[in-house]
mmCIF file of C-alpha atoms in Angstrom:
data_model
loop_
_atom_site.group_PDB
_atom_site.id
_atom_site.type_symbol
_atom_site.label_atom_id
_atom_site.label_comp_id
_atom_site.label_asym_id
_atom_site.label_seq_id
_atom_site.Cartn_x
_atom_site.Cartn_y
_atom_site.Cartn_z
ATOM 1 C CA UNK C 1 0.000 0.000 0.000
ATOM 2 C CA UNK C 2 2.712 2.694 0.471
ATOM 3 C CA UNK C 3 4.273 1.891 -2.229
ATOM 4 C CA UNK C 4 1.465 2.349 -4.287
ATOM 5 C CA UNK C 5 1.072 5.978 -2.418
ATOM 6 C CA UNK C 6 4.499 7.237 -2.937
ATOM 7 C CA UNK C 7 3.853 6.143 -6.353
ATOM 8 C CA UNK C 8 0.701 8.162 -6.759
ATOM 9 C CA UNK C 9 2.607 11.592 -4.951
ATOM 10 C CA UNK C 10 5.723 10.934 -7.551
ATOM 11 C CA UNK C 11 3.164 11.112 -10.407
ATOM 12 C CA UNK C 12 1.667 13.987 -8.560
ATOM 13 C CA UNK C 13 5.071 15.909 -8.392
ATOM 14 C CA UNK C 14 5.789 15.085 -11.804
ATOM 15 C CA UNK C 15 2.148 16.519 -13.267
ATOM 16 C CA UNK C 16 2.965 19.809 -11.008
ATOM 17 C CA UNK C 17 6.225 20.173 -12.734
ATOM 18 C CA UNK C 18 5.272 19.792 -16.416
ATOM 19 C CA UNK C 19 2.443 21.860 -15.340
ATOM 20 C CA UNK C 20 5.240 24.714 -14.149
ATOM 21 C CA UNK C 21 6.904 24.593 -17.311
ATOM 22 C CA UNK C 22 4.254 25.240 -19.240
ATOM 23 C CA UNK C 23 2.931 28.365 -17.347
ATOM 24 C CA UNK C 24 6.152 29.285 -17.594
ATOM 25 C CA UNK C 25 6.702 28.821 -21.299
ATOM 26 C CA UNK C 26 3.491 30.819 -21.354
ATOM 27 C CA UNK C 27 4.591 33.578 -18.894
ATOM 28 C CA UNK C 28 7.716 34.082 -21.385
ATOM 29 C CA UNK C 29 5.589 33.969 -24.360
ATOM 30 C CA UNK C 30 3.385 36.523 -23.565
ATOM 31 C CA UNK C 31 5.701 39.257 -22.402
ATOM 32 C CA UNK C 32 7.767 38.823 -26.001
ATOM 33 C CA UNK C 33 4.219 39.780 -27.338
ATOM 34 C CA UNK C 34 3.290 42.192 -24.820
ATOM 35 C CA UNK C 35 7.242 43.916 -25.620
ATOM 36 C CA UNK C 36 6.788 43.345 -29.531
ATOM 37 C CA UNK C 37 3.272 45.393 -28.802
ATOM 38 C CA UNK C 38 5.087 47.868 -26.784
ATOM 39 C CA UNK C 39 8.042 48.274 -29.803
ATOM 40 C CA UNK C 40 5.466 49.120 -32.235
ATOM 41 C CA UNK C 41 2.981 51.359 -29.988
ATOM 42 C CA UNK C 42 6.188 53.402 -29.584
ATOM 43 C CA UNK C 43 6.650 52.957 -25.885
ATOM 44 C CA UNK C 44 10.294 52.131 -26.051
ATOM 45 C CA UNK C 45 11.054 51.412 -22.519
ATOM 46 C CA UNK C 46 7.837 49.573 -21.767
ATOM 47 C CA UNK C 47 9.339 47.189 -24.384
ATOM 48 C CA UNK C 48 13.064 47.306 -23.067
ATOM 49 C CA UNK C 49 11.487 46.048 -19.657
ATOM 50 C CA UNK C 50 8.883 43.424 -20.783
ATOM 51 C CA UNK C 51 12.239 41.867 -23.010
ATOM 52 C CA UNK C 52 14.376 41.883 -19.911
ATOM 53 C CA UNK C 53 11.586 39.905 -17.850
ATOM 54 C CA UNK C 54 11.208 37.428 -20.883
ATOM 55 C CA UNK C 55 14.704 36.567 -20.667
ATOM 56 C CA UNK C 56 15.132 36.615 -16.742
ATOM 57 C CA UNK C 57 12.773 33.320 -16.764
ATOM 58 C CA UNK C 58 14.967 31.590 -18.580
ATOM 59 C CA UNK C 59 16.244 29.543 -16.484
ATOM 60 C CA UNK C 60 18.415 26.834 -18.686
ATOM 61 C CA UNK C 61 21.401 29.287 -18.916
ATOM 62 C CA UNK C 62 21.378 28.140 -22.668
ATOM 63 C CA UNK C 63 20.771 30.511 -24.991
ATOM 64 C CA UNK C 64 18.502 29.275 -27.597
ATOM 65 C CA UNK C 65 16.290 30.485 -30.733
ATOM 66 C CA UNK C 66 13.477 32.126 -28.191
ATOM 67 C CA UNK C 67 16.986 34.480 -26.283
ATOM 68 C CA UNK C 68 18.107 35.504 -29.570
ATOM 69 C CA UNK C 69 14.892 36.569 -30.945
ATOM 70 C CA UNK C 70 14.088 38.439 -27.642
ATOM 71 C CA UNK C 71 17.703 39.922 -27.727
ATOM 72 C CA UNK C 72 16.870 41.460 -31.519
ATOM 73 C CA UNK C 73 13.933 43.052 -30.151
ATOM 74 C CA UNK C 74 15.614 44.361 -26.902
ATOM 75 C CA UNK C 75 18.200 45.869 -29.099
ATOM 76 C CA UNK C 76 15.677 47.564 -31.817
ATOM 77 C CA UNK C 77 14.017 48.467 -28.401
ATOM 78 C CA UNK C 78 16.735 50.663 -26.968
ATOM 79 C CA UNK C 79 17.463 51.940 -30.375
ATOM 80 C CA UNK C 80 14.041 53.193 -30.362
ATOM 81 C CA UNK C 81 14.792 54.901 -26.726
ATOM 82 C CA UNK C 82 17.930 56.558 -27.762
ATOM 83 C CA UNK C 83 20.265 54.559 -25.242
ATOM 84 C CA UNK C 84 22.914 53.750 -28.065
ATOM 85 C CA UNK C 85 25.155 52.142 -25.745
ATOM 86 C CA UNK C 86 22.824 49.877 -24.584
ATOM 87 C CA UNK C 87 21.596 48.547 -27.758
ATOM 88 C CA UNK C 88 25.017 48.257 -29.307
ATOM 89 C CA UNK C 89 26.317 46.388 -25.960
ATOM 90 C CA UNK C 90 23.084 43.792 -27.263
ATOM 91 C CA UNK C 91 24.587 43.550 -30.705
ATOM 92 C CA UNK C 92 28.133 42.526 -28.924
ATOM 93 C CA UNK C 93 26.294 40.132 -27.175
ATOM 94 C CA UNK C 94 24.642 38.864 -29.990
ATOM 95 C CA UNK C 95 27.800 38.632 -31.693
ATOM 96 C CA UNK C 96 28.920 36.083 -29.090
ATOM 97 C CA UNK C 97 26.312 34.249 -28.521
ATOM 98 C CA UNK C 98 25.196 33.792 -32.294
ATOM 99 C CA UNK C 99 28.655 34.056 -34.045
ATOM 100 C CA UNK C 100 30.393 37.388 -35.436
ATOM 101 C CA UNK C 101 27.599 38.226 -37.894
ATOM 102 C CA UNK C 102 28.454 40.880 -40.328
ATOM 103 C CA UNK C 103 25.132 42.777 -39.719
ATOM 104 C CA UNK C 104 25.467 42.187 -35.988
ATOM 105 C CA UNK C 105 29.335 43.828 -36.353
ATOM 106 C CA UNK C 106 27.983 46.377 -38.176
ATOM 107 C CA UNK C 107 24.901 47.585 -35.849
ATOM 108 C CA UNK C 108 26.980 47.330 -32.877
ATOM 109 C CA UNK C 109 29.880 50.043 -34.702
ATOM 110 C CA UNK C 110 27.712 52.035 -35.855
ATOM 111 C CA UNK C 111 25.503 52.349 -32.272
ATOM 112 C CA UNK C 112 29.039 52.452 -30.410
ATOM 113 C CA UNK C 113 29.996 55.740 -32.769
ATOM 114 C CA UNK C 114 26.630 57.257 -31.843
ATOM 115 C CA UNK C 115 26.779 56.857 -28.472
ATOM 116 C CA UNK C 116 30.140 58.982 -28.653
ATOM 117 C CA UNK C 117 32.564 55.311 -27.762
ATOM 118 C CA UNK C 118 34.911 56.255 -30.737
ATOM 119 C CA UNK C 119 37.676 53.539 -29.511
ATOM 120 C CA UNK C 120 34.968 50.622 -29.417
ATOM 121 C CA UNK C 121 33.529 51.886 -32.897
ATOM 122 C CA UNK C 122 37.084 52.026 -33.977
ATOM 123 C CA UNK C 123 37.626 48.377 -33.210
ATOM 124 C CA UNK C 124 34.882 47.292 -34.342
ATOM 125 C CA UNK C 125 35.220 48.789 -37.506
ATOM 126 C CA UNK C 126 38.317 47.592 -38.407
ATOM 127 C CA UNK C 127 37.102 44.328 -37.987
ATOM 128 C CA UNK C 128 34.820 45.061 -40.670
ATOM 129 C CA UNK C 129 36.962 46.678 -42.860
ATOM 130 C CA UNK C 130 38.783 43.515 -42.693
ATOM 131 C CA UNK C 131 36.313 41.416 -43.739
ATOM 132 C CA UNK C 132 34.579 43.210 -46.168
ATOM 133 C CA UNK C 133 37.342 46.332 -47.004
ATOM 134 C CA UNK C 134 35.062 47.545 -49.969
ATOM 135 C CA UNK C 135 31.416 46.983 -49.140
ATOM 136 C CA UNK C 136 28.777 50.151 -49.097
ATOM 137 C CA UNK C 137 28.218 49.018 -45.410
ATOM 138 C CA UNK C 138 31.931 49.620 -44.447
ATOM 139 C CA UNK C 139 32.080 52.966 -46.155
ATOM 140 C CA UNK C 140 28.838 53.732 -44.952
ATOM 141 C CA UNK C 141 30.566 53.176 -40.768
ATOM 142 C CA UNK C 142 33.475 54.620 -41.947
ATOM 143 C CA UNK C 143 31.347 57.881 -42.488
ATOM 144 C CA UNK C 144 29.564 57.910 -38.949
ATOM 145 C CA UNK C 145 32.907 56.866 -37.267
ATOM 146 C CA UNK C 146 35.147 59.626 -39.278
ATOM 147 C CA UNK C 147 32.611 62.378 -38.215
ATOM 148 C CA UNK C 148 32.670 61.491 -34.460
ATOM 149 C CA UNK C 149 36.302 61.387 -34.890
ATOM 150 C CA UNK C 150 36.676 64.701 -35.952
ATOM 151 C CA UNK C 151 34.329 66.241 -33.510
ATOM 152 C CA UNK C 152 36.393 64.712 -31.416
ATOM 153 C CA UNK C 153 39.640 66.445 -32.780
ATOM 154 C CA UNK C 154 41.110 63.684 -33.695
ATOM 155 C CA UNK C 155 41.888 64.313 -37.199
ATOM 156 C CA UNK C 156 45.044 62.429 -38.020
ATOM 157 C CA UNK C 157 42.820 59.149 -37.213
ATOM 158 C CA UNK C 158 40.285 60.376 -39.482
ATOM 159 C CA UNK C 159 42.436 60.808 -42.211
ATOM 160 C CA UNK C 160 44.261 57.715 -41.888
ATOM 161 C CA UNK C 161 40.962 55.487 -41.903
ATOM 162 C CA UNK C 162 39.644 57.359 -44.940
ATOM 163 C CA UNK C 163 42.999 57.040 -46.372
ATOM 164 C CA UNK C 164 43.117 53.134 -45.939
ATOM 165 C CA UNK C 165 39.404 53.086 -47.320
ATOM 166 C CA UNK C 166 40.428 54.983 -50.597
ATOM 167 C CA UNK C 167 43.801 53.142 -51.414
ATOM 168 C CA UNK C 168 41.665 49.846 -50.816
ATOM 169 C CA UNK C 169 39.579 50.564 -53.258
ATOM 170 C CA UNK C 170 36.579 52.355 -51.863
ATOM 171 C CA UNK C 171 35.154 55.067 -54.475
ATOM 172 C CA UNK C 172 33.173 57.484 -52.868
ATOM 173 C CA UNK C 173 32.449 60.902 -52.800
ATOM 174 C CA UNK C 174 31.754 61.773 -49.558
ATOM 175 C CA UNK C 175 34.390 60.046 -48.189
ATOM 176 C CA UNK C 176 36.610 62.460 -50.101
ATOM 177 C CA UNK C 177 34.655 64.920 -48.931
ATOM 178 C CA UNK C 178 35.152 63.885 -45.254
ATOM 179 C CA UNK C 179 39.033 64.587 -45.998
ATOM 180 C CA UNK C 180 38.651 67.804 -47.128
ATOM 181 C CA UNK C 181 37.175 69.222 -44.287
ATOM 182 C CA UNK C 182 39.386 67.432 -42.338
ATOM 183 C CA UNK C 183 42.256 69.724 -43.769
ATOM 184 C CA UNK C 184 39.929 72.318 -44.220
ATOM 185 C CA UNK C 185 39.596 72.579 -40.033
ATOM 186 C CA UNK C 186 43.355 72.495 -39.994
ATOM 187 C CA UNK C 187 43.441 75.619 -41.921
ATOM 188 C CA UNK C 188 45.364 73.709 -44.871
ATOM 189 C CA UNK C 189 43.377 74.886 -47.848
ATOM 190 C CA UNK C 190 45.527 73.569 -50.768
ATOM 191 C CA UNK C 191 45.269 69.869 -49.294
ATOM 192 C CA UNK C 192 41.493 70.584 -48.505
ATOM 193 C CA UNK C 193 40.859 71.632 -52.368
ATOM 194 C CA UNK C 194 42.709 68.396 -53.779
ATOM 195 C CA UNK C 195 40.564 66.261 -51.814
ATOM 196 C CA UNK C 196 37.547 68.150 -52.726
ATOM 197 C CA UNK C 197 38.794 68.016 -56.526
ATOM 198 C CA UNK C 198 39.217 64.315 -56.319
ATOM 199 C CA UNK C 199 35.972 63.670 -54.760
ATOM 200 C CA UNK C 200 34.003 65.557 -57.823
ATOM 201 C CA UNK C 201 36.050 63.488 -60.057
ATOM 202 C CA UNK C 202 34.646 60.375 -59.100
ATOM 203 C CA UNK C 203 31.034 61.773 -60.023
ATOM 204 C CA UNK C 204 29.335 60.633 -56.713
ATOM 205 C CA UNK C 205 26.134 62.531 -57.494
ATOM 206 C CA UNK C 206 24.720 61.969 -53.266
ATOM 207 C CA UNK C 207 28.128 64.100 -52.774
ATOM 208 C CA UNK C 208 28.480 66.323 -55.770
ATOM 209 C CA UNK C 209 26.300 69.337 -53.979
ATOM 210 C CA UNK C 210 28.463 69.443 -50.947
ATOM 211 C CA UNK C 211 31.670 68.869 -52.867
ATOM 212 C CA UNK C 212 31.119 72.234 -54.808
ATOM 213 C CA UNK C 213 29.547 74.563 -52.437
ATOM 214 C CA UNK C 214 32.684 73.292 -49.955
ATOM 215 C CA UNK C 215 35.567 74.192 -53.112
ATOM 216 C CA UNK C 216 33.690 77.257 -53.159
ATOM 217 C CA UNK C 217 33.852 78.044 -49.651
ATOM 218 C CA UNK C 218 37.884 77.165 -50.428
ATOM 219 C CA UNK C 219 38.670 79.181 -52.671
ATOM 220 C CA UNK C 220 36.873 82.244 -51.229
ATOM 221 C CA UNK C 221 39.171 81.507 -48.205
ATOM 222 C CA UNK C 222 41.848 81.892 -50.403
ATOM 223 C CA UNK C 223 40.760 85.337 -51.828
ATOM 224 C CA UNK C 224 40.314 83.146 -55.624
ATOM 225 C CA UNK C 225 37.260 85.066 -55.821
ATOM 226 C CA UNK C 226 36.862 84.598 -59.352
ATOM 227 C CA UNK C 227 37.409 80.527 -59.489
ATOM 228 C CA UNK C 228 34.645 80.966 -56.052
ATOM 229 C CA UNK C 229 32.335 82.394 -58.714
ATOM 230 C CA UNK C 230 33.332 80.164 -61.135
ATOM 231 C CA UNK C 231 32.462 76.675 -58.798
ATOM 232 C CA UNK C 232 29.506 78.744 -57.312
ATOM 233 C CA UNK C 233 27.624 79.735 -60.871
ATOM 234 C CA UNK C 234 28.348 75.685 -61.487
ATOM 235 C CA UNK C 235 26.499 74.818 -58.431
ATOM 236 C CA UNK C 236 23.402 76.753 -59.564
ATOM 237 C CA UNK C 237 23.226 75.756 -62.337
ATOM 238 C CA UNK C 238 22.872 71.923 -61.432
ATOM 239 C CA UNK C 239 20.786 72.894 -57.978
ATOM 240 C CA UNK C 240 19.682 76.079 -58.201
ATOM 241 C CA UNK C 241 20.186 79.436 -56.755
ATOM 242 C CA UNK C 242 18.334 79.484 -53.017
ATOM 243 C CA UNK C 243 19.075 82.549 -51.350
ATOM 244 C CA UNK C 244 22.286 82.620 -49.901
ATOM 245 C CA UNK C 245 24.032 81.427 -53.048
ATOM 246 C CA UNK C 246 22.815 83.738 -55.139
ATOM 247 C CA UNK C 247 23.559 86.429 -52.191
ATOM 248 C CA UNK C 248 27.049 85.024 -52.017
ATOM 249 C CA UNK C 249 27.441 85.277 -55.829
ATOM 250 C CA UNK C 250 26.423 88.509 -56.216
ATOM 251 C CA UNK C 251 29.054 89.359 -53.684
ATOM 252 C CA UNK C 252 31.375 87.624 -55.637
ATOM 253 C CA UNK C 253 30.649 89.254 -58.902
ATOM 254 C CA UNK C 254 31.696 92.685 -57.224
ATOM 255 C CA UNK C 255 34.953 91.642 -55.906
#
């Protein structure tokens, strides 16, 4: 007879625990909706917090397909709430949990740069320039990171990233651009006009406009007033004249 009970109480135990799991399956299951609901209503940090309590009942300590989804949310989620560290500290999770994914690389460098960590963006970066030196995606991190550089004052790093990028083969305008005003803040005008020159000879029409108004700005410095008019009657003729171009080039035309 009592073997037959503790029999009965071990089934009992064992319909309690599968019972357990699956509220708790549940329980995880409906705060990833109740965060993906959040996410799209806009409320950013509802959706951070209903992610975080998804993944703090998992209790395994493996991280399987249900983690990583919740993970890409969290990360879109703090993105959304403008805490750029936080979501690109997700995406270097990510990137160890579920392998060194180019996009994962790439989200996490560009997040770093906008959250003002220049030395993690750097490094991660250069991983990606690595693997993938002449991709639209590196030059496009190259960009972010070269800007935050500079407002940094640190323009010899600048220039020698967007240096490596050109010599490897990347062709792109703005990039050029970037290392004009690079010498242009240094007050080295001749350098800053050969970089501007080269980047209007590769024909990079997203860059063109800011290439020309910036050689114009150049020469001006220079007191080339006439080659300023020159580059400015050029740029209105391919943009048009709002009012402070043709303001500057009717100063121009009087010097």
């Amino acid at each position: 007879m009592m073997g037959r009970i503790k029999g009965y109480l071990c089934i009992f135990f064992v319909v309690l625990s599968l019972a357990g799991c699956q509220n708790h399956e549940k329980e995880r299951q409906e705060l990833r909706l109740q965060g993906i609901s959040q996410l799209e209503g806009g409320d950013y940090d509802g959706a951070v917090a209903s992610f975080e309590e998804a993944l703090a009942k998992t209790s395994s300590g493996v991280v399987g397909e249900f983690e990583l989804d919740i993970l890409k949310y969290r990360a879109e989620a703090e993105y959304g709430a403008g805490d750029f560290q936080a979501a690109a500290y997700t995406y270097e999770i990510l990137m160890q949990v579920d392998e060194e994914r180019p996009e994962y690389r790439s989200r996490a460098c560009f997040l770093s740069a906008m959250a003002g960590q220049a030395d993690k963006a750097k490094e991660l970066y250069e991983k990606m320039y690595k693997a993938e030196p002449d991709s639209q995606e590196t030059a496009r991190a190259l960009l972010i990171l070269g800007q935050l550089l500079t407002e940094q004052d640190r323009f010899d790093e600048a220039m020698e990233l967007y240096g490596q990028a050109v010599n490897g083969g990347i062709k792109n305008g703005e990039i050029y651009n970037r290392m004009g005003m690079c010498q242009l803040e240094q007050e080295d005008y001749d350098m800053a006009l050969y970089y501007f020159e080269l980047g209007v000879q590769t024909g990079d029409a997203s860059a063109m406009e800011s290439l020309l108004r910036n050689q114009a700005a150049v020469y001006e410095k220079k007191l080339d007033f006439a080659r300023a008019l020159s580059v400015l009657e050029q740029y209105a003729a391919a943009y048009g004249a709002a009012p402070e171009i043709q303001k500057e080039i009717d100063f121009l035309r009087t010097r």
